[in-house]
């Protein structure tokens, strides 16, 4: 399974089979899943807690660190997939819609290399 | 773009084009991206902050609330895709590997309907 | 040291002596401290990840669980004190000011037992 | 109310009166309070999401930014105080105990200017 040939649907199915096979949907309230995404996101952040920006970029070149970070990122994504399953949400549609919204809000010509002073928290950058 | 026909690679490309087109990779240190995933995860949790478990399940039946929650979940996933791009990480492989690890750690026969008292924080459930 | 006789200042001093004594302020950028508060907040949430609301209230009656939760809450507060030290911020003033702002925004007569439909995320409740 | 003359107990009372006066304890399950601390912690992090470490230290010298950050930090602390109230937890005792534990785990002579390679996530530093 690689990113070039795996659909979101296939990954959702993988997660769904695991959860269903253990009779765990009873615990999968959207509230608990949102909490779980946050918990895993914090475990991901722990890998970068005290290091400098340049050091954090160097993780990509360290096989061991990259694997550890990849595992935490996978945890975040697994819970996001579980949430999509629980809510019957199409993730690809949601992502495409949000990126289209971002395109309109941040035209490339205006926002090249900057965020704009009126918005300190731009999307995906 | 729907989950049955969209690959992770296609979604990563969507995010990559947006970020690159605004010359924003300079801000995309893995550290900042991990922080961003956490920030969006908290915005997702806000939708469930004070409501009861049953109420949170009912979100799936409310078109307006579902759309709002879907947008926040998309934000989390967008930043996860951006992080995969930044680190050159194959997300499908990472997810499949993690789910295989979970399968071994939580055999279905042993863990049906329960987490086991020795692990209060099971994966994806 | 108990809450009735310990000032915020005394707790800030405790944290300050520990940090200074190890020559750790170099790592205490406000950014890293904000990240640390988030990480500890997630560890606190882990204790409640899958349990029902009533179960979470019962933690107060279980000495062992209460101690574990108390330790995580202390971690959150320690980093908040460290951040106040780093920024030279008077926490008591900040808290009193915020509570006064909350009083004005949420008059008791109007908001008894409810949050109001226009604000899904009220403060401290 | 300043840090040199305000006890934790006084701040807990301030929060308690506000919450009780609006009949909001019904929403204050420890689970919801832990979620709330996380949400506010993320709002605090937003102020530092894209900036460099040095820039984050400069916040202390910018009155407007410092006030904004102070307000978010107050939100985190308010919910921590609410949680102490809800669970009947003495925060000063919990903080003092945790700092004593940290002192034993990280003797100053051994850990001056470093965390030690065996622990990537030291406390309060």
XYZ file of C-alpha atoms in Angstrom, chain C residues 1-12 14-15 17-35 37-42 44-45 48-54 56-60 66 69-71 73-84 86-96 98-99 101-104 106-109 111-115 121-125, chain D residues 1-12 14-15 17-35 37-42 44-45 48-54 56-60 66 69-71 73-84 86-96 98-99 101-104 106-109 111-115 121-125:
200
model
C 2.052 24.153 50.817
C -1.723 24.227 50.470
C -4.034 26.353 48.326
C -5.221 28.409 51.308
C -1.733 29.631 52.208
C 0.333 29.423 49.030
C 0.606 32.385 46.680
C 1.012 32.092 42.907
C 4.293 33.901 43.466
C 5.576 31.125 45.719
C 4.727 28.469 43.128
C 6.376 30.557 40.378
C 9.534 27.008 43.056
C 9.434 26.467 39.296
C 14.520 27.847 41.036
C 14.229 24.409 39.437
C 14.577 25.708 35.875
C 17.358 28.205 36.650
C 19.257 25.659 38.735
C 19.588 23.437 35.670
C 20.406 26.238 33.258
C 17.282 25.386 31.262
C 15.873 28.848 30.429
C 17.676 28.549 27.100
C 15.026 25.996 26.102
C 12.160 28.024 27.541
C 11.102 30.020 24.535
C 7.436 30.994 24.970
C 6.777 28.906 21.850
C 8.267 25.763 23.434
C 6.423 26.434 26.682
C 3.080 26.800 24.866
C 3.797 23.487 23.107
C 1.359 23.072 28.065
C -0.504 21.435 25.149
C 1.430 18.184 25.479
C 0.671 17.937 29.199
C -2.981 18.892 28.605
C -3.266 15.925 26.235
C -4.355 14.825 31.263
C -7.117 14.134 28.709
C -10.659 10.437 30.367
C -10.306 9.362 26.736
C -12.889 6.562 26.624
C -14.885 6.932 29.824
C -18.430 8.210 30.327
C -19.177 11.588 31.984
C -20.369 9.937 35.226
C -15.111 10.875 34.996
C -16.819 12.441 38.016
C -16.108 9.262 40.011
C -12.359 9.888 39.667
C -12.682 12.267 42.650
C -7.132 11.186 41.649
C -4.895 13.019 37.413
C -3.517 15.471 39.979
C 0.005 14.826 38.743
C -2.846 18.703 36.159
C 0.247 19.776 38.126
C 2.337 19.344 34.939
C -0.009 21.701 33.046
C 0.153 24.253 35.860
C 3.959 23.978 36.191
C 4.424 24.887 32.534
C 1.901 27.726 32.865
C 3.945 29.050 35.816
C 7.139 28.643 33.760
C 5.523 30.647 30.944
C 4.501 33.410 33.379
C 9.514 33.579 31.058
C 7.203 36.387 29.926
C 7.198 38.360 33.182
C 3.392 37.996 33.312
C 1.402 38.398 36.536
C -0.941 35.381 36.430
C -3.286 36.528 39.226
C -3.897 39.818 37.414
C -4.469 37.994 34.111
C -6.915 35.558 35.741
C -8.791 38.286 37.641
C -10.326 37.462 32.435
C -12.902 36.504 35.045
C -14.443 40.056 31.379
C -16.399 36.776 31.656
C -18.693 38.318 34.291
C -19.615 41.113 31.882
C -22.139 36.225 30.794
C -24.402 37.995 33.336
C -25.619 35.381 35.832
C -29.336 36.174 35.437
C -26.981 32.521 31.659
C -28.108 30.444 34.593
C -27.987 26.775 33.545
C -27.365 27.571 29.906
C -24.690 28.949 27.566
C -17.944 27.775 23.699
C -18.466 29.810 26.847
C -15.634 30.390 29.255
C -15.115 28.205 32.300
C -18.330 26.330 31.752
C -4.688 40.786 42.927
C -1.030 40.162 42.166
C 1.068 36.973 42.301
C 2.888 38.108 45.464
C -0.276 38.411 47.529
C -2.855 36.135 45.882
C -3.254 32.543 47.010
C -4.311 29.687 44.705
C -7.284 29.358 47.016
C -8.400 32.907 46.248
C -8.205 32.285 42.494
C -10.104 28.995 42.900
C -13.072 33.490 42.054
C -13.634 30.754 39.482
C -18.230 31.779 42.410
C -18.487 32.468 38.681
C -19.295 28.847 37.770
C -21.679 28.253 40.686
C -23.445 31.565 40.118
C -24.447 30.411 36.654
C -25.423 26.896 37.689
C -22.739 25.513 35.373
C -21.198 22.715 37.467
C -23.542 20.337 35.643
C -21.310 20.797 32.574
C -18.092 20.546 34.564
C -17.379 16.868 34.309
C -13.628 16.360 34.743
C -13.660 14.984 31.182
C -15.121 18.209 29.784
C -12.728 20.301 31.855
C -9.712 18.337 30.584
C -10.980 18.915 27.025
C -7.818 22.942 29.089
C -6.592 21.380 25.824
C -8.710 23.710 23.697
C -7.380 26.793 25.462
C -3.809 25.450 25.315
C -4.169 25.224 21.523
C -2.362 29.850 23.284
C -0.130 27.952 20.822
C 3.310 31.143 18.191
C 2.289 28.847 15.334
C 4.566 30.185 12.586
C 7.084 32.380 14.369
C 10.743 31.731 15.098
C 12.021 31.049 18.649
C 13.601 34.512 18.959
C 8.473 34.258 20.448
C 10.786 35.639 23.151
C 10.133 39.163 21.810
C 6.447 38.836 22.736
C 7.453 39.826 26.288
C 1.745 40.121 25.745
C -0.997 35.827 25.206
C -1.709 36.599 28.876
C -5.441 36.271 28.226
C -2.724 31.693 29.442
C -5.361 32.912 31.929
C -7.963 30.769 30.119
C -5.777 27.666 30.568
C -5.249 28.463 34.251
C -8.966 29.220 34.838
C -9.933 25.777 33.578
C -7.155 24.178 35.652
C -8.583 25.970 38.715
C -12.094 24.806 37.752
C -10.795 21.235 37.521
C -9.150 21.503 40.957
C -14.454 19.958 40.604
C -12.140 17.196 41.872
C -11.411 18.691 45.291
C -7.698 18.685 44.446
C -5.160 20.902 46.262
C -3.136 22.366 43.388
C -0.297 23.759 45.510
C 0.291 20.328 47.056
C 0.167 18.663 43.621
C 2.632 21.198 42.168
C 5.016 20.988 45.144
C 5.598 17.121 41.290
C 8.495 19.579 41.558
C 9.694 14.415 42.112
C 11.392 16.365 39.308
C 14.217 17.414 41.664
C 14.950 13.747 42.427
C 16.837 15.504 37.447
C 19.623 16.332 39.935
C 21.005 19.770 39.042
C 24.655 18.682 38.844
C 21.410 17.951 34.147
C 22.823 21.435 33.936
C 22.230 22.743 30.406
C 21.088 19.382 29.097
C 18.217 16.926 29.331
C 10.906 15.049 27.247
C 12.110 16.400 30.581
C 9.763 18.237 32.880
C 9.540 21.998 32.914
C 12.456 22.392 30.544
